[in-house]
Amino acid sequence: MAEEDDATVRVLQSLRGKICEAKNLGPLSGPNRQRDLCTFCTISLDQEEVFRTKVFDKSVSPFYGEDFYFEIPRPFQCLSFYVYAKSVFQRDLPVGKVSIRKDDLAKYSGKEHWCSLHPVDPNSEVQGKVHLEMRLNEVITENGSVGQHLVVRIIECQGLPLISGQNCDPYATVSLVGPARSDQKKTKVKKKTSDPHFEETFFFEVTRTSSYSKKSHFQVEEEDIEKLEIKVDLWNNENLAQDVFLGETRVHVKILRSDHIHKAWYLLQPKGNGSKSKSDDLGSLRLKLTYIEDTVLPSAFYTPLCNLLLKSPDVKPISASAAHILGDICRERYEAVLPTVRLLLHHNRFVPFVSAVAALELENTQEANTIFRGNSLATRCIDDMMKIVGKNYLAVTLKPVIDEICESNKTCEIDPVKLKEGDNVVVNKENLQGYVQKVFSSITQSSSSCPPLMCDVFRSLRNLACKRFSADPHVQYSAVSSFVFLRFFAVAVLSPHSFQLRSHHPDPEISRTLTLISKTIQTLGSWGSLSKKMSSFKETYMYDFFKSFQEDKCIEKVKKFLDEISTNVSKESSVLEDAVVLKEGEVQKRAQGRKRLGKKTFKKRWLRLTNRELSYHKHKGKEALCIINVKNIQAVEKLDESAFNRKNMFQVVHCEKLLYMQAGNCVEAGEWLEVLGPVSRCNEGRFSSFHPSNYSGGFWQCCRSPSSSAPGCKPCTTTVLANLQLDIDCDRETERIFSLLSANDAKLQNMEDACASMAVYQGPQREQEDYSKFTIQEPKETFQTLKQLRNIMEELQRQHNIRSDTAAQYGSMDNPIIGKTS
């Protein structure tokens, strides 16, 4: 295989996890702290906030229960979790923080940890790195004496923080520090940049002797060189206000004893190593984190593994295929199936594969009423597919009614044990019944919105179930309802935040209402099997409540809905009566400059995207200042930072003017691109190229073309899977599969041994603990696939080893030195 340029190697990062709870928070000054403490948590990459929980009222041991997931689109040094006390009349007060260096994230991955909170000290909130060069020069003075000058060149910095969302105005102070001296010099201020280029050189007198000698070089006095160090501080120039500390690094001058010229990158550190105060009394935070870093090689290296996986639907039996083997050895890991599902979806191979594994599962299912109820490879594949393909379907179907439930906050408790004083159970029952009716109607009237691929899968499941249990007339419905009701709609109602239907975990009372609705929807959906499920309720109050739905012809509605989403009848796309909000939030928008003399400044605007239109408003809830039909969007792309000297910018190209917007942080920018791209990807007249910078000074800043209407100079994001409106990075998914296979190498070897043993030994199959965990129908066919996997894995590992052997040198830009702190 031809070697490719290492420049195409990508390092991609993601983080998922949960902010579970805090305990014993404090101390904060002021009276009644214990009683009045209302807190929330934030997540920051270095100093950039990327996630915030909702406020938890009046508790020093709050249960947040907030799940999070985001791609990390840039390099970072530290992941931090902050707990703040909410204040109405002043700035929110920091209670404490948990900071984890990137290099230490692997220690926390996949498990829950109680982490002690530490003080939040402004001087410890640093990020970025600085590039320095140091050397010693011998100097002969006019009177003949010999001394040495230390020459320090501060070259540049990278990754300095944003200040109030904007690039800072940085400058550096360079000091030679010793027991009896502190000589300081200062660079010029660089305007509006997080990556300043200073290129300034400073000279410091280090030592002096009484007379000149004709030695080949000057011997530095031992006591001086041991005690001197260079200290570099970065500051943001605030003009009238006090300058803001951005970080420091300290380098011992003695490093030049063995290195005449020292040139290296250094990570900026907190001032004085941060706060030294005790943190035992600030409380603790329970976190669950999974950090994933994938080193993605050039595409050509993944072709053999990708092709082997895509052949899986054609392998007979399916248990001998590479995709089935991966699911078999990783059955305890819920995320293991996802990359395979995404890869099969991208290449339009999902339906034949899931049909084959579903048929295999049905062969081992003895009773029709237990169909697709376990955590099998088939059910996990379909679960992941529905979450990917059905994301917009859920938003269209459930989000309006979920929003109403969460915002109206009607009491719906019907359990006599949990009723509060003054609750009216009759009113609560009516409230709950009204909500259930709305959710149920939204679902059963949504068949025309169901994605075609989901319908293809449901049709296949229905046919397979009918073939396996031909004597049962109800199995055609239960095979489909067990997924679309039990594993899709009911789960989304129960946890709307996990399906992006709500931004935060609902509070306990609303969560209880959603639980009751979800239970009822599950049972109503099970009526598609025509088997009475009322006995499935353990609680008498749920049984009594459920009886009120018997007169509403729910069975016929469910049957009709299941028929519509699992038959060959072609259907048109639904025309929604109401627009569904897909995302909204505050951005900085560049003024359109409609007037010739109008100044094109950036202003805060509320950006709102529905399935029909994109609009921006002066404030949330205000009348729209501009409305753009999503069908008129021609491109949605990132904007270079150099265009306006601002980070996290994106552009929306439509038929009238360009819209330039800045998101609040890097994750938010990625989310806007992720949601805007799919809703406009199938539009007619979409551009194939775009300008990554702006038009100013009479030409495009990116390609220097003088025509404002010149075609773009960079290809637009590739359109794939138009019917799914889905982007998938196949190389990354294949790398994830390789990582999973490598992590389970011992199981692959056990499976290989089992195949070899079964192929040789022709007697009754032996019960061996390791072998019984695998599905091996044809040992010879399975063994051949395993050998192919082994060869492919060895080559991929070799390519990874080549790149790890040429890892960045310590002190380089990609591997900076962690500087000394005092």
JSON list of N, CA, C and O in Angstrom, two decimals, residues 45 91 145 284 343 356 413 470 508 625 647 704 740 759:
[
{"chain": "A", "resi": 45, "resn": "LEU", "atom": "N", "xyz": [-13.68, 24.14, 28.29]},
{"chain": "A", "resi": 45, "resn": "LEU", "atom": "CA", "xyz": [-12.42, 23.71, 27.68]},
{"chain": "A", "resi": 45, "resn": "LEU", "atom": "C", "xyz": [-11.45, 24.87, 27.87]},
{"chain": "A", "resi": 45, "resn": "LEU", "atom": "O", "xyz": [-11.65, 25.95, 27.30]},
{"chain": "A", "resi": 91, "resn": "ARG", "atom": "N", "xyz": [-23.18, 39.26, 40.07]},
{"chain": "A", "resi": 91, "resn": "ARG", "atom": "CA", "xyz": [-22.59, 38.18, 39.29]},
{"chain": "A", "resi": 91, "resn": "ARG", "atom": "C", "xyz": [-22.68, 36.86, 40.06]},
{"chain": "A", "resi": 91, "resn": "ARG", "atom": "O", "xyz": [-22.60, 36.83, 41.28]},
{"chain": "A", "resi": 145, "resn": "SER", "atom": "N", "xyz": [36.89, 44.17, 30.75]},
{"chain": "A", "resi": 145, "resn": "SER", "atom": "CA", "xyz": [36.26, 43.11, 31.54]},
{"chain": "A", "resi": 145, "resn": "SER", "atom": "C", "xyz": [35.31, 42.28, 30.68]},
{"chain": "A", "resi": 145, "resn": "SER", "atom": "O", "xyz": [34.86, 42.73, 29.63]},
{"chain": "A", "resi": 284, "resn": "SER", "atom": "N", "xyz": [-17.94, 18.33, 46.96]},
{"chain": "A", "resi": 284, "resn": "SER", "atom": "CA", "xyz": [-17.44, 17.45, 45.90]},
{"chain": "A", "resi": 284, "resn": "SER", "atom": "C", "xyz": [-18.50, 17.27, 44.83]},
{"chain": "A", "resi": 284, "resn": "SER", "atom": "O", "xyz": [-19.68, 17.55, 45.03]},
{"chain": "A", "resi": 343, "resn": "LEU", "atom": "N", "xyz": [-21.53, 3.29, 9.60]},
{"chain": "A", "resi": 343, "resn": "LEU", "atom": "CA", "xyz": [-20.84, 2.91, 8.37]},
{"chain": "A", "resi": 343, "resn": "LEU", "atom": "C", "xyz": [-21.80, 2.22, 7.40]},
{"chain": "A", "resi": 343, "resn": "LEU", "atom": "O", "xyz": [-21.81, 2.53, 6.19]},
{"chain": "A", "resi": 356, "resn": "ALA", "atom": "N", "xyz": [-30.70, -9.71, 8.27]},
{"chain": "A", "resi": 356, "resn": "ALA", "atom": "CA", "xyz": [-30.03, -11.00, 8.47]},
{"chain": "A", "resi": 356, "resn": "ALA", "atom": "C", "xyz": [-29.85, -11.30, 9.96]},
{"chain": "A", "resi": 356, "resn": "ALA", "atom": "O", "xyz": [-30.10, -12.44, 10.40]},
{"chain": "A", "resi": 413, "resn": "GLU", "atom": "N", "xyz": [-49.74, 13.66, 39.32]},
{"chain": "A", "resi": 413, "resn": "GLU", "atom": "CA", "xyz": [-49.51, 12.51, 40.19]},
{"chain": "A", "resi": 413, "resn": "GLU", "atom": "C", "xyz": [-50.83, 11.80, 40.50]},
{"chain": "A", "resi": 413, "resn": "GLU", "atom": "O", "xyz": [-51.81, 12.43, 40.92]},
{"chain": "A", "resi": 470, "resn": "SER", "atom": "N", "xyz": [-45.99, -18.00, 11.74]},
{"chain": "A", "resi": 470, "resn": "SER", "atom": "CA", "xyz": [-47.07, -17.86, 10.76]},
{"chain": "A", "resi": 470, "resn": "SER", "atom": "C", "xyz": [-48.45, -18.11, 11.37]},
{"chain": "A", "resi": 470, "resn": "SER", "atom": "O", "xyz": [-49.45, -17.64, 10.84]},
{"chain": "A", "resi": 508, "resn": "PRO", "atom": "N", "xyz": [-37.75, 17.08, 39.02]},
{"chain": "A", "resi": 508, "resn": "PRO", "atom": "CA", "xyz": [-38.36, 15.83, 39.51]},
{"chain": "A", "resi": 508, "resn": "PRO", "atom": "C", "xyz": [-39.86, 15.71, 39.25]},
{"chain": "A", "resi": 508, "resn": "PRO", "atom": "O", "xyz": [-40.34, 14.64, 38.88]},
{"chain": "A", "resi": 625, "resn": "LEU", "atom": "N", "xyz": [-36.71, 40.04, 13.05]},
{"chain": "A", "resi": 625, "resn": "LEU", "atom": "CA", "xyz": [-36.16, 41.11, 12.25]},
{"chain": "A", "resi": 625, "resn": "LEU", "atom": "C", "xyz": [-35.91, 40.65, 10.81]},
{"chain": "A", "resi": 625, "resn": "LEU", "atom": "O", "xyz": [-35.92, 41.45, 9.88]},
{"chain": "A", "resi": 647, "resn": "LYS", "atom": "N", "xyz": [-13.35, 34.25, 16.67]},
{"chain": "A", "resi": 647, "resn": "LYS", "atom": "CA", "xyz": [-13.42, 32.80, 16.64]},
{"chain": "A", "resi": 647, "resn": "LYS", "atom": "C", "xyz": [-14.88, 32.35, 16.53]},
{"chain": "A", "resi": 647, "resn": "LYS", "atom": "O", "xyz": [-15.80, 33.13, 16.73]},
{"chain": "A", "resi": 704, "resn": "ARG", "atom": "N", "xyz": [-8.63, 36.70, -3.16]},
{"chain": "A", "resi": 704, "resn": "ARG", "atom": "CA", "xyz": [-8.26, 37.98, -3.75]},
{"chain": "A", "resi": 704, "resn": "ARG", "atom": "C", "xyz": [-9.03, 38.30, -5.03]},
{"chain": "A", "resi": 704, "resn": "ARG", "atom": "O", "xyz": [-8.65, 39.18, -5.80]},
{"chain": "A", "resi": 740, "resn": "LEU", "atom": "N", "xyz": [-11.86, -0.72, 18.76]},
{"chain": "A", "resi": 740, "resn": "LEU", "atom": "CA", "xyz": [-12.66, -1.70, 19.51]},
{"chain": "A", "resi": 740, "resn": "LEU", "atom": "C", "xyz": [-12.12, -3.11, 19.30]},
{"chain": "A", "resi": 740, "resn": "LEU", "atom": "O", "xyz": [-12.03, -3.91, 20.25]},
{"chain": "A", "resi": 759, "resn": "ALA", "atom": "N", "xyz": [-13.78, -27.06, 14.42]},
{"chain": "A", "resi": 759, "resn": "ALA", "atom": "CA", "xyz": [-13.58, -27.59, 13.07]},
{"chain": "A", "resi": 759, "resn": "ALA", "atom": "C", "xyz": [-12.86, -28.94, 13.10]},
{"chain": "A", "resi": 759, "resn": "ALA", "atom": "O", "xyz": [-13.09, -29.78, 12.23]}
]
